[in-house]
Short mmCIF file of C-alpha atoms and ligand atoms in Angstrom, two decimals:
data_model
loop_
_atom_site.label_atom_id
_atom_site.label_comp_id
_atom_site.label_asym_id
_atom_site.label_seq_id
_atom_site.Cartn_x
_atom_site.Cartn_y
_atom_site.Cartn_z
CA MET A 630 0.00 0.00 0.00
CA LYS A 631 1.40 3.43 -1.01
CA LEU A 632 0.25 6.66 0.60
CA LYS A 633 1.49 10.21 0.18
CA ILE A 634 0.71 12.29 3.26
CA ALA A 635 1.01 16.08 3.51
CA VAL A 636 1.91 16.98 7.09
CA LEU A 637 0.92 20.48 8.18
CA GLY A 638 1.97 20.75 11.83
CA GLY A 639 0.77 24.33 12.20
CA ASP A 640 1.01 26.28 15.44
CA GLY A 641 1.69 25.66 19.13
CA ILE A 642 1.67 21.97 20.01
CA GLY A 643 0.62 21.01 16.45
CA PRO A 644 4.12 20.03 15.20
CA GLU A 645 4.94 18.04 18.39
CA VAL A 646 1.83 15.90 18.33
CA THR A 647 1.83 15.32 14.56
CA HIS A 648 5.47 14.23 14.82
CA GLU A 649 4.55 11.44 17.28
CA ALA A 650 1.63 10.43 15.09
CA THR A 651 3.65 10.28 11.87
CA GLU A 652 6.21 8.14 13.73
CA VAL A 653 3.34 5.76 14.52
CA LEU A 654 2.45 5.71 10.82
CA ARG A 655 6.09 4.94 9.96
CA THR A 656 5.96 2.01 12.38
CA VAL A 657 2.77 0.73 10.74
CA ALA A 658 4.44 1.03 7.33
CA GLU A 659 7.54 -0.87 8.48
CA LEU A 660 5.58 -3.63 10.16
CA GLY A 661 3.24 -4.14 7.21
CA GLY A 662 5.59 -3.44 4.32
CA HIS A 663 3.69 -0.31 3.25
CA GLU A 664 5.17 2.73 1.60
CA PHE A 665 4.07 5.94 3.30
CA THR A 666 5.77 9.18 2.30
CA PHE A 667 5.53 12.44 4.24
CA ALA A 668 5.99 16.00 2.98
CA GLU A 669 5.76 19.01 5.30
CA GLY A 670 4.05 22.33 4.64
CA LEU A 671 3.23 25.51 6.57
CA ILE A 672 -0.21 26.65 7.68
CA GLY A 673 -1.62 29.09 10.25
CA GLY A 674 0.47 31.50 12.31
CA VAL A 675 3.80 29.93 11.28
CA ALA A 676 2.84 30.51 7.64
CA ILE A 677 1.88 34.14 8.36
CA THR A 678 5.28 34.66 9.99
CA ALA A 679 7.18 33.05 7.11
CA HIS A 680 5.11 34.09 4.09
CA GLY A 681 2.59 36.70 5.25
CA THR A 682 -0.40 34.45 4.59
CA PRO A 683 -2.00 31.67 6.66
CA LEU A 684 -2.30 29.36 3.62
CA PRO A 685 0.59 29.75 1.14
CA THR A 686 0.09 28.50 -2.41
CA ALA A 687 2.89 25.97 -1.93
CA THR A 688 0.97 24.39 0.96
CA MET A 689 -2.22 24.22 -1.07
CA ASP A 690 -0.38 22.64 -4.01
CA LEU A 691 1.24 20.09 -1.70
CA ALA A 692 -2.12 19.24 -0.13
CA LEU A 693 -3.89 18.78 -3.46
CA ASP A 694 -1.05 16.55 -4.67
CA SER A 695 -1.36 14.20 -1.65
CA ASP A 696 -3.53 11.20 -0.76
CA ALA A 697 -4.22 12.59 2.72
CA VAL A 698 -3.59 15.83 4.60
CA PHE A 699 -2.60 15.55 8.25
CA LEU A 700 -2.97 18.82 10.13
CA GLY A 701 -1.81 19.54 13.70
CA ALA A 702 -3.48 22.71 14.96
CA VAL A 703 -3.70 26.39 14.06
CA GLY A 704 -4.06 29.45 16.27
CA ASP A 705 -1.61 31.97 17.64
CA SER A 706 -2.58 34.79 19.99
CA ARG A 707 0.01 37.06 18.31
CA TYR A 708 -2.39 37.31 15.40
CA GLY A 709 -5.52 37.45 17.56
CA SER A 710 -6.45 41.05 16.74
CA LEU A 711 -6.44 40.56 12.95
CA PRO A 712 -9.75 40.40 11.04
CA PRO A 713 -11.07 36.84 10.52
CA GLU A 714 -9.78 36.56 6.93
CA SER A 715 -6.16 37.22 7.99
CA ARG A 716 -5.99 35.14 11.16
CA PRO A 717 -4.27 31.72 11.39
CA GLU A 718 -7.72 30.09 11.53
CA ALA A 719 -8.43 31.42 8.01
CA GLY A 720 -5.71 29.05 6.76
CA LEU A 721 -7.63 26.13 8.21
CA LEU A 722 -11.02 27.26 6.90
CA ASN A 723 -9.57 27.94 3.44
CA ILE A 724 -7.88 24.55 3.18
CA ARG A 725 -11.09 22.84 4.35
CA GLN A 726 -12.96 24.65 1.60
CA ALA A 727 -10.34 23.98 -1.08
CA LEU A 728 -10.10 20.26 -0.29
CA GLY A 729 -13.88 20.09 -0.35
CA GLY A 730 -14.53 17.57 2.43
CA TYR A 731 -17.95 18.31 3.87
CA ALA A 732 -18.37 15.51 6.42
CA ASN A 733 -16.22 15.90 9.52
CA LEU A 734 -16.21 12.68 11.55
CA ARG A 735 -15.49 13.19 15.24
CA PRO A 736 -15.63 10.01 17.33
CA SER A 737 -16.05 10.45 21.06
CA VAL A 738 -15.28 7.25 22.91
CA ALA A 739 -15.26 6.70 26.66
CA TYR A 740 -12.07 4.76 27.38
CA PRO A 741 -12.71 2.63 30.49
CA GLU A 742 -9.10 3.38 31.50
CA LEU A 743 -9.93 7.10 31.69
CA ALA A 744 -13.32 6.76 33.42
CA ALA A 745 -12.00 8.57 36.50
CA ASN A 746 -10.88 11.52 34.35
CA SER A 747 -14.36 12.59 33.41
CA PRO A 748 -16.32 14.79 35.80
CA LEU A 749 -19.28 12.61 34.79
CA ARG A 750 -19.87 9.51 36.91
CA PRO A 751 -18.42 6.28 35.43
CA GLU A 752 -21.90 4.72 35.21
CA VAL A 753 -22.91 7.64 32.94
CA THR A 754 -19.94 7.40 30.57
CA LYS A 755 -19.56 3.60 30.53
CA GLY A 756 -19.70 2.21 27.01
CA VAL A 757 -20.23 5.57 25.31
CA ASP A 758 -19.19 5.52 21.66
CA ILE A 759 -20.58 8.47 19.72
CA LEU A 760 -19.68 9.47 16.18
CA PHE A 761 -20.37 13.11 15.41
CA VAL A 762 -20.87 13.89 11.76
CA ARG A 763 -20.33 17.64 11.59
CA GLU A 764 -21.14 19.46 8.35
CA LEU A 765 -17.93 21.37 7.68
CA LEU A 766 -18.39 23.67 4.69
CA GLY A 767 -21.61 25.55 5.31
CA GLY A 768 -23.57 27.48 7.89
CA LEU A 769 -22.28 30.52 9.73
CA TYR A 770 -18.64 29.68 9.00
CA PHE A 771 -18.96 30.34 5.28
CA GLY A 772 -22.33 32.06 4.68
CA ALA A 773 -22.42 35.46 2.96
CA PRO A 774 -22.94 38.29 3.63
CA ARG A 775 -20.52 38.57 6.50
CA TRP A 776 -18.88 41.73 7.78
CA TRP A 777 -18.01 43.94 10.65
CA ASN A 778 -17.55 47.13 8.75
CA ARG A 779 -15.62 49.28 11.14
CA GLU A 780 -15.85 52.30 8.85
CA GLY A 781 -19.45 52.11 7.82
CA GLY A 782 -22.39 49.79 7.39
CA PRO A 783 -25.92 50.91 8.24
CA GLU A 784 -25.05 51.30 11.92
CA GLY A 785 -21.36 52.18 11.53
CA ASP A 786 -19.12 49.90 13.55
CA GLY A 787 -21.99 49.13 15.88
CA GLU A 788 -23.29 46.41 13.57
CA ALA A 789 -21.89 43.14 12.25
CA ILE A 790 -23.42 40.24 10.34
CA ASN A 791 -22.90 36.55 9.69
CA THR A 792 -25.23 34.37 7.68
CA MET A 793 -26.40 30.86 8.44
CA ARG A 794 -27.23 29.37 5.07
CA TYR A 795 -27.65 25.82 3.76
CA THR A 796 -28.88 24.44 0.48
CA LYS A 797 -30.85 21.22 0.36
CA ALA A 798 -28.04 19.57 -1.62
CA GLU A 799 -25.52 20.41 1.10
CA VAL A 800 -27.73 18.79 3.73
CA VAL A 801 -28.45 15.72 1.60
CA ARG A 802 -24.79 14.87 0.99
CA VAL A 803 -23.72 15.08 4.64
CA ALA A 804 -26.88 13.30 5.83
CA ARG A 805 -26.15 10.40 3.49
CA VAL A 806 -22.69 10.01 5.04
CA ALA A 807 -24.25 9.89 8.52
CA PHE A 808 -26.83 7.26 7.52
CA GLU A 809 -24.27 5.13 5.69
CA LEU A 810 -22.03 5.12 8.76
CA ALA A 811 -24.98 4.46 11.08
CA ALA A 812 -26.01 1.48 8.95
CA LYS A 813 -22.65 -0.10 9.86
CA ARG A 814 -22.94 0.79 13.57
CA SER A 815 -25.92 0.83 15.94
CA LYS A 816 -28.36 1.91 13.22
CA LYS A 817 -29.43 5.16 14.83
CA VAL A 818 -28.97 8.77 13.71
CA THR A 819 -29.71 11.74 15.96
CA SER A 820 -30.01 14.90 13.89
CA VAL A 821 -29.46 18.12 15.82
CA ASP A 822 -30.97 21.46 14.83
CA LYS A 823 -32.87 24.48 16.13
CA ALA A 824 -35.99 23.94 14.07
CA ASN A 825 -38.22 25.65 16.65
CA VAL A 826 -36.61 28.99 15.73
CA LEU A 827 -34.51 28.84 12.54
CA GLU A 828 -35.70 28.39 8.94
CA VAL A 829 -32.31 26.89 8.09
CA SER A 830 -32.98 24.21 10.69
CA GLN A 831 -36.45 23.58 9.28
CA LEU A 832 -34.87 22.89 5.88
CA TRP A 833 -32.26 20.73 7.64
CA ARG A 834 -34.89 18.66 9.47
CA ALA A 835 -37.15 18.20 6.44
CA THR A 836 -34.20 17.17 4.28
CA VAL A 837 -32.73 14.72 6.80
CA THR A 838 -36.20 13.17 7.22
CA GLU A 839 -36.38 12.68 3.45
CA VAL A 840 -32.90 11.13 3.24
CA ALA A 841 -33.85 8.75 6.07
CA LYS A 842 -36.42 7.10 3.79
CA ASP A 843 -33.54 5.58 1.80
CA PHE A 844 -32.27 3.91 4.97
CA PRO A 845 -35.22 2.05 6.47
CA GLN A 846 -32.91 -0.02 8.69
CA VAL A 847 -31.69 3.15 10.46
CA THR A 848 -33.79 4.92 13.12
CA LEU A 849 -33.82 8.71 12.92
CA GLU A 850 -34.50 11.02 15.85
CA HIS A 851 -34.37 14.82 15.97
CA GLN A 852 -33.05 16.84 18.89
CA LEU A 853 -32.98 20.57 19.42
CA VAL A 854 -29.44 21.73 20.02
CA ASP A 855 -30.08 23.20 23.46
CA SER A 856 -31.63 20.05 24.88
CA MET A 857 -29.02 17.96 23.04
CA ALA A 858 -26.30 19.80 24.97
CA MET A 859 -28.01 18.64 28.15
CA HIS A 860 -28.82 15.06 27.08
CA LEU A 861 -25.20 14.59 26.00
CA MET A 862 -24.12 15.01 29.61
CA ASN A 863 -27.11 13.21 31.18
CA ILE A 864 -27.44 10.11 29.02
CA PRO A 865 -24.62 10.05 26.44
CA ARG A 866 -25.17 6.30 25.94
CA ASN A 867 -28.41 7.11 24.11
CA PHE A 868 -26.48 8.45 21.13
CA ASP A 869 -24.64 6.73 18.33
CA VAL A 870 -24.29 8.80 15.14
CA VAL A 871 -25.00 12.50 15.76
CA LEU A 872 -25.53 14.56 12.61
CA THR A 873 -25.36 18.32 12.82
CA GLU A 874 -24.51 21.59 11.09
CA ASN A 875 -21.14 23.30 11.32
CA LEU A 876 -21.33 25.53 14.40
CA PHE A 877 -23.52 23.20 16.48
CA GLY A 878 -21.05 20.40 15.67
CA ASP A 879 -18.09 22.55 16.70
CA ILE A 880 -19.68 23.22 20.08
CA LEU A 881 -21.11 19.77 20.80
CA SER A 882 -17.90 17.94 19.86
CA ASP A 883 -15.91 19.97 22.41
CA GLU A 884 -18.63 19.26 24.97
CA ALA A 885 -18.32 15.55 24.21
CA ALA A 886 -14.64 15.71 25.20
CA VAL A 887 -15.93 15.77 28.77
CA ILE A 888 -17.07 12.17 28.27
CA THR A 889 -13.59 11.08 27.18
CA GLY A 890 -11.89 13.01 29.97
CA SER A 891 -9.67 15.24 27.83
CA LEU A 892 -9.93 17.19 24.60
CA GLY A 893 -6.43 15.84 23.93
CA MET A 894 -7.91 12.42 23.12
CA LEU A 895 -10.23 13.35 20.25
CA PRO A 896 -9.40 12.67 16.58
CA SER A 897 -11.20 13.75 13.42
CA ALA A 898 -11.37 12.98 9.72
CA THR A 899 -13.01 15.05 7.01
CA ILE A 900 -14.22 13.07 4.04
CA GLY A 901 -16.16 13.60 0.84
CA GLY A 902 -13.80 16.02 -0.93
CA LYS A 903 -10.84 15.77 -3.29
CA VAL A 904 -8.40 14.84 -0.52
CA ASN A 905 -9.36 13.77 2.99
CA LEU A 906 -8.25 16.09 5.79
CA TYR A 907 -7.28 14.74 9.20
CA GLU A 908 -6.90 16.84 12.34
CA PRO A 909 -7.19 16.25 16.06
CA VAL A 910 -10.09 18.21 17.59
CA HIS A 911 -7.89 20.04 20.12
CA GLY A 912 -6.34 23.43 19.44
CA SER A 913 -2.78 24.76 19.36
CA ALA A 914 -2.45 25.21 23.18
CA PRO A 915 0.40 27.75 22.84
CA ASP A 916 0.82 27.91 26.63
CA ILE A 917 2.26 24.37 26.74
CA ALA A 918 3.99 24.30 23.33
CA GLY A 919 7.54 22.98 23.59
CA THR A 920 7.16 21.83 27.21
CA GLY A 921 6.60 18.14 26.40
CA LYS A 922 3.21 18.29 28.14
CA ALA A 923 1.04 17.95 25.04
CA ASN A 924 -1.03 14.79 24.68
CA PRO A 925 -0.20 13.16 21.31
CA LEU A 926 -3.01 10.58 21.57
CA GLY A 927 -5.59 12.72 19.73
CA ALA A 928 -3.10 13.01 16.84
CA ILE A 929 -2.21 9.31 17.04
CA LEU A 930 -5.89 8.34 16.95
CA THR A 931 -6.22 10.72 13.99
CA ALA A 932 -3.43 8.75 12.29
CA ALA A 933 -5.55 5.64 12.86
CA MET A 934 -8.36 7.40 10.99
CA ILE A 935 -5.96 8.00 8.07
CA LEU A 936 -5.28 4.25 8.00
CA ARG A 937 -9.00 3.51 8.02
CA HIS A 938 -10.36 6.17 5.67
CA SER A 939 -7.49 6.82 3.24
CA ALA A 940 -5.44 3.61 3.24
CA GLY A 941 -8.19 1.01 3.66
CA LEU A 942 -6.09 -0.54 6.45
CA ASP A 943 -8.89 -1.20 8.95
CA ALA A 944 -7.02 -3.89 10.88
CA GLU A 945 -3.95 -1.65 11.29
CA ALA A 946 -6.17 1.23 12.43
CA ALA A 947 -7.71 -1.03 15.06
CA LEU A 948 -4.22 -2.11 16.19
CA VAL A 949 -3.18 1.54 16.70
CA GLU A 950 -6.36 2.17 18.71
CA ALA A 951 -5.71 -0.95 20.78
CA ALA A 952 -2.11 0.18 21.40
CA VAL A 953 -3.41 3.50 22.76
CA ALA A 954 -5.86 1.67 25.04
CA LYS A 955 -3.10 -0.65 26.26
CA VAL A 956 -0.72 2.19 27.17
CA LEU A 957 -3.54 3.89 29.08
CA ALA A 958 -4.42 0.60 30.81
CA GLU A 959 -0.79 0.31 31.91
CA GLY A 960 -1.28 3.62 33.69
CA TYR A 961 0.79 5.99 31.53
CA ARG A 962 -0.60 9.52 31.40
CA THR A 963 0.30 12.81 29.78
CA ALA A 964 -0.09 15.91 31.97
CA ASP A 965 -3.69 16.60 30.84
CA LEU A 966 -4.71 13.09 31.91
CA ALA A 967 -2.76 12.91 35.18
CA ARG A 968 -4.71 12.77 38.43
CA ALA A 969 -2.91 13.65 41.65
CA SER A 970 -4.73 10.96 43.64
CA GLU A 971 -3.32 8.24 41.42
CA SER A 972 0.18 9.56 40.85
CA ALA A 973 1.84 6.40 42.22
CA ALA A 974 0.11 4.04 39.78
CA GLN A 975 0.09 6.48 36.88
CA PRO A 976 3.46 7.75 35.73
CA VAL A 977 3.27 11.10 33.95
CA VAL A 978 5.11 10.91 30.64
CA SER A 979 6.11 13.47 28.03
CA THR A 980 4.69 13.85 24.54
CA LYS A 981 7.65 11.92 23.12
CA GLU A 982 7.55 9.17 25.73
CA MET A 983 3.84 8.65 25.13
CA GLY A 984 4.46 8.35 21.39
CA LYS A 985 7.21 5.81 21.98
CA LEU A 986 5.04 3.74 24.34
CA VAL A 987 2.29 3.53 21.73
CA ARG A 988 4.77 2.44 19.05
CA GLN A 989 6.20 -0.23 21.36
CA ALA A 990 2.70 -1.55 22.14
CA LEU A 991 1.94 -1.59 18.43
CA THR A 992 5.10 -3.50 17.56
CA GLU A 993 4.46 -6.03 20.33
CA ALA A 994 0.86 -6.59 19.24
CA THR A 995 1.92 -7.06 15.62
CA ASP A 996 4.68 -9.52 16.60
CA ARG A 997 2.17 -11.47 18.66
CA GLN A 998 -0.25 -11.58 15.77
CA GLN A 999 2.42 -12.74 13.34
CA SER A 1000 3.60 -15.53 15.66
CA LEU A 1001 -0.03 -16.64 16.04
CA HIS A 1002 -0.35 -16.82 12.26
CA ALA A 1003 2.91 -18.78 12.07
CA VAL A 1004 1.56 -21.49 14.43
C1 IPM B 1329 -12.27 22.95 15.30
C2 IPM B 1329 -11.74 24.32 15.59
C3 IPM B 1329 -11.89 25.18 14.35
C4 IPM B 1329 -13.37 25.28 14.02
C5 IPM B 1329 -11.25 26.58 14.46
C6 IPM B 1329 -9.80 26.52 14.88
C7 IPM B 1329 -11.41 27.40 13.22
O1 IPM B 1329 -12.36 24.87 16.70
O2 IPM B 1329 -11.77 22.30 14.37
O3 IPM B 1329 -13.19 22.51 16.01
O4 IPM B 1329 -14.07 26.12 14.59
O5 IPM B 1329 -13.82 24.50 13.18
MN1 MN B 1330 -13.75 23.51 17.70
#
């Protein structure tokens, strides 16, 4: 299997965590005789510093010429006062748009090993395995008109506008992804909207209901976003595939990190476009960049999603996920996962050490599997 991966580490902890994750991919390649190649590009604040733009043409060309794009994180407070179109985040939004992936898959799994890390009681989080399907190219993030016209506008600088807009076709394509995935899982889709107030949500609900007719084996339920935010904390086990528009998905997927115990654990994959885009859900965390405190597991689990969704290596993806679970079961923790009360049984390790532990677990599991096959 050959795979060309563009690696865009980005800002803050992005480069550190993507490094550990690409090392995991190298291990997978070595163990399985695959040929993965990696080429690095700049995005976000580091690209503004080097080239004056958050998404240089060279990065875009590299991305479009790859089989998968692996992004770390963007965001740098030095550029925080710039208008939205010049900020590091614009690099991310522009590459999402250019690659064209509209379905952002964000799994939120409650690892039994981390049950004590969640502020939710273990009996609430036990067995939770939710897959958010967040629409990624529409809604308030991209709708026009949008402005905060500091010089003018009807009310001068006292008025600003963003537009929540969806077409039926945009809802259909992302809904189909959610139903197809649900058909392979627990056969339930929860669609989240605000149809009691917003016309956009009424279109969303009507369209999702129509798409559901093509998937009679899948149950569809609708939830309003405000009560969904509450149910997600009360009875997260009730949810399997959660389908929602861009901003609601942004908010609910961070909320779901509470179930896992740390935002540092969550991976994501964006599919449906020219090239799939992979990024952990967490941000650039500039305050801990370079300190070795960053949790690379979100990035490593994102690498597993590359194996599954771009390389067709489902078994290898599962092995990486199992290696992460094993290292956690052995008690190893990065700083975000460490709990003072368990410090004796849970050694706190650095970003690099955590990456190495996962690779060791992966190698051991693969060796074990091969010797089983040899018997
Ligand atoms: C995410 C992030 C991004 C988003 C930001 C950095 C633009 O929060 O991927 O969830 O809002 O989509
Ligand atoms: Mn977010």
